[in-house]
mmCIF file of C-alpha atoms and ligand atoms in Angstrom:
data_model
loop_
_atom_site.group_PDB
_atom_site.id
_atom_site.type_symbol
_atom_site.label_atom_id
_atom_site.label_comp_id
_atom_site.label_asym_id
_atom_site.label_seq_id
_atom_site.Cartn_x
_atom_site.Cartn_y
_atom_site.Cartn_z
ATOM 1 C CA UNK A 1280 32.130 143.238 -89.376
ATOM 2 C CA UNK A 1281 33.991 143.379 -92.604
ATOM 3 C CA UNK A 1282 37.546 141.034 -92.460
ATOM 4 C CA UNK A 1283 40.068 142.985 -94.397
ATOM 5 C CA UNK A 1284 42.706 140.411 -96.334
ATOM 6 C CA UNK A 1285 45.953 141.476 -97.319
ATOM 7 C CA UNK A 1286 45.593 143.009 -100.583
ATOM 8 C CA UNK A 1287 48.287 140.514 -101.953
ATOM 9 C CA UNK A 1288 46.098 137.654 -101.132
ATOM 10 C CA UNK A 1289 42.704 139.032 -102.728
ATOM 11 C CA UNK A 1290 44.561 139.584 -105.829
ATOM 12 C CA UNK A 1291 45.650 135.876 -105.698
ATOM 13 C CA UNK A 1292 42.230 134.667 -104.979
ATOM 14 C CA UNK A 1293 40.816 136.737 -107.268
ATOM 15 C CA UNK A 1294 43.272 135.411 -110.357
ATOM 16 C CA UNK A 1295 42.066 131.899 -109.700
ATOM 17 C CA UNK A 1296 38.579 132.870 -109.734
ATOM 18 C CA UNK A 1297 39.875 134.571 -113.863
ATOM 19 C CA UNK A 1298 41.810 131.066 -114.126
ATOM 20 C CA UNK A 1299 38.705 128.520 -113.716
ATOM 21 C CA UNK A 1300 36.862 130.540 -115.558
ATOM 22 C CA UNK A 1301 39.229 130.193 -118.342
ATOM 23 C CA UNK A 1302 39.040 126.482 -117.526
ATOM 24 C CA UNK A 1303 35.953 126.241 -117.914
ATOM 25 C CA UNK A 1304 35.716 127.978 -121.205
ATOM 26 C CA UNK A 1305 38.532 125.789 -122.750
ATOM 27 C CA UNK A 1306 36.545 122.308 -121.025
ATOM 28 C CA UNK A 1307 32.954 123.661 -123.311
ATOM 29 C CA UNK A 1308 35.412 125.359 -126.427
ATOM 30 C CA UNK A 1309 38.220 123.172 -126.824
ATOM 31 C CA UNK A 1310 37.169 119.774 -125.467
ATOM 32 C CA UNK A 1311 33.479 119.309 -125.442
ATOM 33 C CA UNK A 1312 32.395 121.522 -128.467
ATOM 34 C CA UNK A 1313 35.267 119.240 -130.353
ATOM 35 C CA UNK A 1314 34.116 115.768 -129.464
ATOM 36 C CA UNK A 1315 34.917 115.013 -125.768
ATOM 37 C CA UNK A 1316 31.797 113.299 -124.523
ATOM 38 C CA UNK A 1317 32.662 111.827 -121.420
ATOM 39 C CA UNK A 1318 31.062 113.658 -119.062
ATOM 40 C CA UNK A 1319 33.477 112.342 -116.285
ATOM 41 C CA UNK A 1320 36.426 113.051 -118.172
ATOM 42 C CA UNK A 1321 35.131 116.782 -118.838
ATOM 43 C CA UNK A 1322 34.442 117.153 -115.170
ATOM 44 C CA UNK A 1323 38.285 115.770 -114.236
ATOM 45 C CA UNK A 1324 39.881 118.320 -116.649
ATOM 46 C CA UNK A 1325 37.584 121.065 -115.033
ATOM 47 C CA UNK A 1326 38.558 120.260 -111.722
ATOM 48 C CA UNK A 1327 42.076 120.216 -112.164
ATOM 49 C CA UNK A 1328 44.301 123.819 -112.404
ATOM 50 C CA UNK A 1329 46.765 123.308 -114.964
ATOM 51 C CA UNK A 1330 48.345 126.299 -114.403
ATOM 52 C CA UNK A 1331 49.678 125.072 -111.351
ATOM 53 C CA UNK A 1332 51.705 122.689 -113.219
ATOM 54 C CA UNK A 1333 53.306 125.314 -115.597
ATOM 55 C CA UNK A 1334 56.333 127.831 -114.902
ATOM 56 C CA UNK A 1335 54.364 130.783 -113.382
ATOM 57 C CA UNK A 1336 55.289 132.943 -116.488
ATOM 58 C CA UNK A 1337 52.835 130.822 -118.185
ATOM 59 C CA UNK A 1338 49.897 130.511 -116.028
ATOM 60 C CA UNK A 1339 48.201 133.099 -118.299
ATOM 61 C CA UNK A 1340 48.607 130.633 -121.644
ATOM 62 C CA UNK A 1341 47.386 127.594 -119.461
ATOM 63 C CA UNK A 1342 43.883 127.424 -121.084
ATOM 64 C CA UNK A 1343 44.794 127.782 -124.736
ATOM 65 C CA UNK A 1344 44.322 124.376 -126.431
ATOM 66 C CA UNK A 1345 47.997 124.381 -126.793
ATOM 67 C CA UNK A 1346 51.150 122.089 -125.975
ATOM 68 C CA UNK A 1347 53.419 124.262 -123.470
ATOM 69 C CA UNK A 1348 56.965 123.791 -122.922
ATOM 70 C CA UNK A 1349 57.631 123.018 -118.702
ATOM 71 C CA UNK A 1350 61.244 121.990 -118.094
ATOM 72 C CA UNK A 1351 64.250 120.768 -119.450
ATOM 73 C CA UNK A 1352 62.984 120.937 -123.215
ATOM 74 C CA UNK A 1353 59.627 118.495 -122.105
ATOM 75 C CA UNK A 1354 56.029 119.580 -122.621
ATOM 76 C CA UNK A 1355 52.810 119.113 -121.417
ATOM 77 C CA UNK A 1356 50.357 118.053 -123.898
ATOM 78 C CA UNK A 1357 47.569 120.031 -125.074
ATOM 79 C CA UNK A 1358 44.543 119.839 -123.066
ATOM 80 C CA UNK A 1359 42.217 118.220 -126.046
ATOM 81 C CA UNK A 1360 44.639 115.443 -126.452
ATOM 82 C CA UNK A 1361 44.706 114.779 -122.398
ATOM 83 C CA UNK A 1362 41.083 114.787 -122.639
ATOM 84 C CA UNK A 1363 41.252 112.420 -125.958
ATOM 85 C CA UNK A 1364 43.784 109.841 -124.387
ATOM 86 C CA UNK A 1365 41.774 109.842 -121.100
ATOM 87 C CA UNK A 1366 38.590 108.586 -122.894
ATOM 88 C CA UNK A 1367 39.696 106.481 -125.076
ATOM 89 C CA UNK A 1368 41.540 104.313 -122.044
ATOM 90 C CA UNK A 1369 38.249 104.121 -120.572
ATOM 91 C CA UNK A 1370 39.009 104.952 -117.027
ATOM 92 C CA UNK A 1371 36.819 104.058 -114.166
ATOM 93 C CA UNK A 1372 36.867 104.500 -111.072
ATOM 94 C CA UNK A 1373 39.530 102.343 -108.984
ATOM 95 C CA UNK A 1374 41.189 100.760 -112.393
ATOM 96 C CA UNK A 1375 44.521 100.649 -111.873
ATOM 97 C CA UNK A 1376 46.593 103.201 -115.220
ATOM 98 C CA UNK A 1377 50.036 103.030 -115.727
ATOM 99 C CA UNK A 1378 51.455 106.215 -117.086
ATOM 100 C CA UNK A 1379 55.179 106.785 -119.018
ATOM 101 C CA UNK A 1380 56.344 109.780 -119.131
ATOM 102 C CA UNK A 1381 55.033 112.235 -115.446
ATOM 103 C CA UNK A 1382 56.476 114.818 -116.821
ATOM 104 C CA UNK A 1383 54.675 117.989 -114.926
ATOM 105 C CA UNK A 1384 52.254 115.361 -113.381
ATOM 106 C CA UNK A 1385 49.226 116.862 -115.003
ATOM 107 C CA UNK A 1386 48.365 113.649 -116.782
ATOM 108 C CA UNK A 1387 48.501 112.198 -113.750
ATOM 109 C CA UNK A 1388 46.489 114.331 -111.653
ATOM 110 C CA UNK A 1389 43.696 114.497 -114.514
ATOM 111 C CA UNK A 1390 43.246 110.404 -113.826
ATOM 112 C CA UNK A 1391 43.781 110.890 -110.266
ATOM 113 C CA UNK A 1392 41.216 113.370 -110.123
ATOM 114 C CA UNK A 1393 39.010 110.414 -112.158
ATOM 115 C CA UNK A 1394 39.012 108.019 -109.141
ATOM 116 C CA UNK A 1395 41.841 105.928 -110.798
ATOM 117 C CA UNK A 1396 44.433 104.084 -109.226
ATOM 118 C CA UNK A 1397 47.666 106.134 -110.712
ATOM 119 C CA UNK A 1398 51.218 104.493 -110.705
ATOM 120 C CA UNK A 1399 53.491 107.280 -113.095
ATOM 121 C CA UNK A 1400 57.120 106.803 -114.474
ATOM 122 C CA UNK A 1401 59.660 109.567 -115.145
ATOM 123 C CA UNK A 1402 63.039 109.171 -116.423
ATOM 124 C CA UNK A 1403 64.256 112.238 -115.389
ATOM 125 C CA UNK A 1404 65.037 112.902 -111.654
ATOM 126 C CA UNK A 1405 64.535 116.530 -111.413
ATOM 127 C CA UNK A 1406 60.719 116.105 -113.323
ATOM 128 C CA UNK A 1407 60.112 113.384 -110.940
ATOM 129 C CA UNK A 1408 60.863 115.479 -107.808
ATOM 130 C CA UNK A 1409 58.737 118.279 -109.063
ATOM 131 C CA UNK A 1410 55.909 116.581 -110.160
ATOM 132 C CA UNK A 1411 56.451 114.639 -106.339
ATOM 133 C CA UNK A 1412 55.796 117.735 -104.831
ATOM 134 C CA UNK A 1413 53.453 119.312 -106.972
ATOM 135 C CA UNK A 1414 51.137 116.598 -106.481
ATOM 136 C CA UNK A 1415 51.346 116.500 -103.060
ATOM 137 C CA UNK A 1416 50.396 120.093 -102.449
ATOM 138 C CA UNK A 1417 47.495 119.970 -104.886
ATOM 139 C CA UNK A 1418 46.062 117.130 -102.648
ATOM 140 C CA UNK A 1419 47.149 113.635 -105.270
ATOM 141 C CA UNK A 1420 49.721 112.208 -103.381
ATOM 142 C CA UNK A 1421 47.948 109.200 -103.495
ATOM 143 C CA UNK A 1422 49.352 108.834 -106.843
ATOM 144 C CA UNK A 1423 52.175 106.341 -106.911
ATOM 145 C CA UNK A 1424 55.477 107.916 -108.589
ATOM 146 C CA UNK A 1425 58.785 106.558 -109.775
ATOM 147 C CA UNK A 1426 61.715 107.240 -111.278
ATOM 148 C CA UNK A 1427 63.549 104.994 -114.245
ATOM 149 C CA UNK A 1428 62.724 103.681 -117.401
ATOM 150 C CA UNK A 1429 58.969 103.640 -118.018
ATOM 151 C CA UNK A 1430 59.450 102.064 -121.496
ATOM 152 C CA UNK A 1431 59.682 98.751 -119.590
ATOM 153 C CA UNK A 1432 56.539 99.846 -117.428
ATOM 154 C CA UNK A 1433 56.051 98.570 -113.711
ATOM 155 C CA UNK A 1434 56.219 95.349 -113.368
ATOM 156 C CA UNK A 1435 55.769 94.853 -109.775
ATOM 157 C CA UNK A 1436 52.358 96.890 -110.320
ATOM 158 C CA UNK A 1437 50.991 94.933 -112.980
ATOM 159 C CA UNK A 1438 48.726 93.987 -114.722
ATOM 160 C CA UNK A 1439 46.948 97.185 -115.315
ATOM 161 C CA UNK A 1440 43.841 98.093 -116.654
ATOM 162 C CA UNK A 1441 45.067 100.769 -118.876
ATOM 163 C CA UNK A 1442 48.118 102.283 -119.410
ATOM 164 C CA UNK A 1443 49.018 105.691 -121.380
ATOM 165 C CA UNK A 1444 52.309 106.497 -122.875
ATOM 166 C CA UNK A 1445 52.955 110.083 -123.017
ATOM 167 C CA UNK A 1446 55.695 110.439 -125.447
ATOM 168 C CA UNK A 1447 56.347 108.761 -128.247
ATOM 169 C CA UNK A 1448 57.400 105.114 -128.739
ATOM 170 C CA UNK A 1449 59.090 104.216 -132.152
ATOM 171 C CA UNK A 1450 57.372 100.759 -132.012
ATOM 172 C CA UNK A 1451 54.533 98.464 -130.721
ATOM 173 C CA UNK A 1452 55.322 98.450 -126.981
ATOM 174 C CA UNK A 1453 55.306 94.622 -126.590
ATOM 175 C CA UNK A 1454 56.943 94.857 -123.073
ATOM 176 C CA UNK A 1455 54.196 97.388 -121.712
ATOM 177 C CA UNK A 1456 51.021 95.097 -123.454
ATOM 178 C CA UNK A 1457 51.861 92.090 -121.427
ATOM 179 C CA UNK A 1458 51.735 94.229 -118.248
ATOM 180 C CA UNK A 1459 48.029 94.676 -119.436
ATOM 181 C CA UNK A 1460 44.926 92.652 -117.892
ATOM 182 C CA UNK A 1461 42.908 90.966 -120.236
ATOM 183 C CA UNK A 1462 40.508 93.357 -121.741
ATOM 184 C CA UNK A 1463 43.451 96.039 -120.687
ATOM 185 C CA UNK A 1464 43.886 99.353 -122.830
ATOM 186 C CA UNK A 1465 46.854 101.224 -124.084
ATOM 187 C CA UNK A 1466 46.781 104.506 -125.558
ATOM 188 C CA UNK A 1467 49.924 105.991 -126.768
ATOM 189 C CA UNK A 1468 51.623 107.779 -129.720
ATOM 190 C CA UNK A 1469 53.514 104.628 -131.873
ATOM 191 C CA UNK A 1470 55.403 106.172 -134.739
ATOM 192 C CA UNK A 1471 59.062 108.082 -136.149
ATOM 193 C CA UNK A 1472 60.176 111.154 -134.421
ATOM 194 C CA UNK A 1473 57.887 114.223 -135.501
ATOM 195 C CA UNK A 1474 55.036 112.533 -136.595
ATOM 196 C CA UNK A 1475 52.975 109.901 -134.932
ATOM 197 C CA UNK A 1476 49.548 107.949 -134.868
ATOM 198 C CA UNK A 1477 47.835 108.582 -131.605
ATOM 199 C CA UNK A 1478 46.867 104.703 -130.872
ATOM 200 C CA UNK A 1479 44.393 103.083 -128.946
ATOM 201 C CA UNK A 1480 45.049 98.977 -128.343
ATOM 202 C CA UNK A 1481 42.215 96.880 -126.622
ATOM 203 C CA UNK A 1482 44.115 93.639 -125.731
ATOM 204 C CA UNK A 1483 42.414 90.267 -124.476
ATOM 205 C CA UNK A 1484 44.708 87.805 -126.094
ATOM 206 C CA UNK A 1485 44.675 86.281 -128.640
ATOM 207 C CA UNK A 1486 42.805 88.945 -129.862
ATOM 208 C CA UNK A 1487 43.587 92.747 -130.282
ATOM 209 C CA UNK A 1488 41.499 96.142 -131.589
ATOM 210 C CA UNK A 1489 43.719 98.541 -132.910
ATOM 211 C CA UNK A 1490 42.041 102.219 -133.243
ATOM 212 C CA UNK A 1491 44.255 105.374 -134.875
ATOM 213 C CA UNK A 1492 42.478 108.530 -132.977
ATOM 214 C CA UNK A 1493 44.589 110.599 -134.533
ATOM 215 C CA UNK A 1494 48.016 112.081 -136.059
ATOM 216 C CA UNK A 1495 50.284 113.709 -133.534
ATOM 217 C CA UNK A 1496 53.579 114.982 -132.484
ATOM 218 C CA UNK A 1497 55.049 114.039 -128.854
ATOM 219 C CA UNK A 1498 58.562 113.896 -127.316
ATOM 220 C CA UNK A 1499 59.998 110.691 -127.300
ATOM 221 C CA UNK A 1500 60.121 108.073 -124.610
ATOM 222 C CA UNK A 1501 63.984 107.838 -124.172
ATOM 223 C CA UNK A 1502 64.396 103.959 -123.110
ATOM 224 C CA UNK A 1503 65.196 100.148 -123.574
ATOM 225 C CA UNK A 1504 61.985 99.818 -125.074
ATOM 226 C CA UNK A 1505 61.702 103.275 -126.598
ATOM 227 C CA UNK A 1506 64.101 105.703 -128.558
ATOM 228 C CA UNK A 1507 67.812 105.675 -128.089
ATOM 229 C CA UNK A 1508 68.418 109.043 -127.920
ATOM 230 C CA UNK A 1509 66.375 112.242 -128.113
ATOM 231 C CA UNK A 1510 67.282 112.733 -131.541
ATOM 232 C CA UNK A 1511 67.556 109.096 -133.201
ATOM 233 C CA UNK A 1512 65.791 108.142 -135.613
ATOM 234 C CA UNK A 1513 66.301 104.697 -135.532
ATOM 235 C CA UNK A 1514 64.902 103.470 -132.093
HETATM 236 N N1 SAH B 554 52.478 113.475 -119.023
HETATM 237 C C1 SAH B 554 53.252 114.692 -118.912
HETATM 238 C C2 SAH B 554 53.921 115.098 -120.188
HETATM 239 C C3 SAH B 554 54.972 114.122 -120.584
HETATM 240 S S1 SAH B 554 56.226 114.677 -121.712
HETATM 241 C C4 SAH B 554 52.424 115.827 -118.347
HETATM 242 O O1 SAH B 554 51.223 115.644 -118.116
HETATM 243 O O2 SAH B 554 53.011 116.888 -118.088
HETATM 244 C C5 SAH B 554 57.144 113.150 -121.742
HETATM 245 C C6 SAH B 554 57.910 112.853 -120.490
HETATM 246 O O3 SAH B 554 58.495 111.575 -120.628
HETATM 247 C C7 SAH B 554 59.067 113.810 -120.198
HETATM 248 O O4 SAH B 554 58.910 114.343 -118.927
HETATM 249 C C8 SAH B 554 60.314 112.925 -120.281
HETATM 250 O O5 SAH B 554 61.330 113.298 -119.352
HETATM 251 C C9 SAH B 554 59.729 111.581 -119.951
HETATM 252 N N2 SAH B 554 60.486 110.403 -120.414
HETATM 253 C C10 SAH B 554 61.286 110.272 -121.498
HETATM 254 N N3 SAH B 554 61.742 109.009 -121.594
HETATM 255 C C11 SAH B 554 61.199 108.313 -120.554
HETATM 256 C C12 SAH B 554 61.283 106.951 -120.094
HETATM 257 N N4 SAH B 554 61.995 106.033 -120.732
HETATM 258 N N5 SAH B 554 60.593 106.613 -118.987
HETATM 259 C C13 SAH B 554 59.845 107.514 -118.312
HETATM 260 N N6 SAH B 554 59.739 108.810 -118.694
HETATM 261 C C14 SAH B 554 60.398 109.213 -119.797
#
C-alpha cells in the first residue's frame, strides 16, 4: 500500500536529497581536488548540512566555496578553509579543541562531528543562543558553549589539545598558548585587520613550530586579548 506524505514534506525531503548532493560535490571539488587529504576531515564536512546553519535565503549558496554573511555583520568561513584549519589542528578523536569565535556553530559541529571534545566561545549573546539551539536540534549538544571573551580562552577547561581561533587576532595569542598541552596546536588567523596569515603553532615548550598555511581575511576577535574595536587598527 502506497503512504501518501504531505506534498509539503516530500518537497522538503526531496531538497535535502539536492543539498547533500551539492555537499558532496563541494567535499570532491572544493576540498579534496584542492589539497584536503584527511580522509576523516572530508568525511566530517560531508556529514554535516551547512545550510542549516545559514539564514534560509541562503541555503541555496551553502555549497559554493564561499564565506557567507549569517548575523549581525559575522560570517561563516568558507568551507575549504574549515576543512584547512581542521587538519592542520590534527584532531582526533576525544582531544579536547577550544574554539573562539561560535559564531553559527558550524565550526563547531564540523569537530563535533570528528569525535572531538568541543568547548566554543562567543562574545555575542544572541550568536551564542542560536548556535545553542542550532546545535541541539542537529543532534551536537554535547558540545560545550559559552558566552564572553574567548580571546582569554577557557581556563577552567584547559589545557587543550588544540584550539582554533576563528577570527582574527592582531597578535601572538600568548594567553590562549599556555591553555595548550604540551605538544598542543593552535590554528588561527594572527595579523592587521583585512589581511592575515592563516597560522598553525605546534607548542611543547621550550620549543615551538610555526607554519603560515596561508593568507586570509577574517573578522576580528573583539577582546582583552584581541582587537579593541571592530574597526581598530591598533589592537
Ligand atoms: N566559527 C564560526 C564563524 C566565526 S566568525 C562559524 O563556524 O560560523 C567570528 C565570531 O567571533 C563572530 O561570531 C563574533 O561574534 C565572534 N567574536 C568576536 N570577538 C569575540 C571574542 N572576544 N570572544 C568570542 N567570540 C568573539
Amino acid at each position: 500500500m502506497a503512504i501518501l506524505r504531505p506534498r509539503s514534506e516530500v518537497s522538503q525531503a526531496d531538497e535535502e536529497v539536492r543539498l547533500a548532493q551539492r555537499r558532496a560535490v563541494m567535499v570532491e571539488r572544493d576540498l579534496r581536488r584542492r589539497g584536503i587529504r584527511d580522509d576523516r576531515v572530508l568525511n566530517a564536512m560531508l556529514s554535516v548540512p551547512r545550510h542549516r546553519f545559514l539564514t534560509p535565503n541562503l541555503a541555496a549558496e551553502a555549497y559554493a566555496d564561499t564565506p557567507l554573511p549569517t548575523r549581525l555583520g559575522q560570517t561563516i568561513s568558507q568551507p575549504y578553509i574549515v576543512a584547512l584549519m581542521t587538519q592542520a589542528a590534527g584532531v582526533t578523536n576525544g582531544a579536547r579543541v577550544l574554539e573562539i569565535g561560535t559564531g553559527s556553530g558550524y565550526q563547531a559541529a564540523v569537530l563535533a562531528a570528528l569525535g572531538a571534545d568541543v568547548w566554543s566561545v562567543e562574545a555575542s549573546p544572541e550568536l551564542h543562543g542560536e548556535a545553542a539551539a542550532r546545535l541541539r536540534d542537529l543532534g551536537f549538544s554535547a558540545v560545550h558553549l559559552r558566552c564572553g571573551d574567548g580571546t582569554l580562552g577557557w581556563p577552567d577547561a584547559a589545557p587543550f589539545d588544540g584550539i582554533l581561533a576563528t577570527g582574527s587576532l592582531p597578535e601572538r595569542p600568548t594567553a590562549l598558548l599556555r591553555q595548550l598541552r604540551p605538544g598542543g596546536v593552535f590554528v588561527g588567523p594572527i595579523g592587521p585587520l583585512g589581511r592575515q596569515r592563516l597560522v598553525r603553532l605546534e607548542v611543547d615548550p621550550p620549543r615551538e613550530r610555526e607554519e603560515t598555511l596561508c593568507v586570509c581575511s577574517f573578522v576580528p576577535l573583539v577582546g582583552a586579548a584581541g582587537w579593541r574595536s571592530r574597526t581598530d587598527q591598533e589592537g
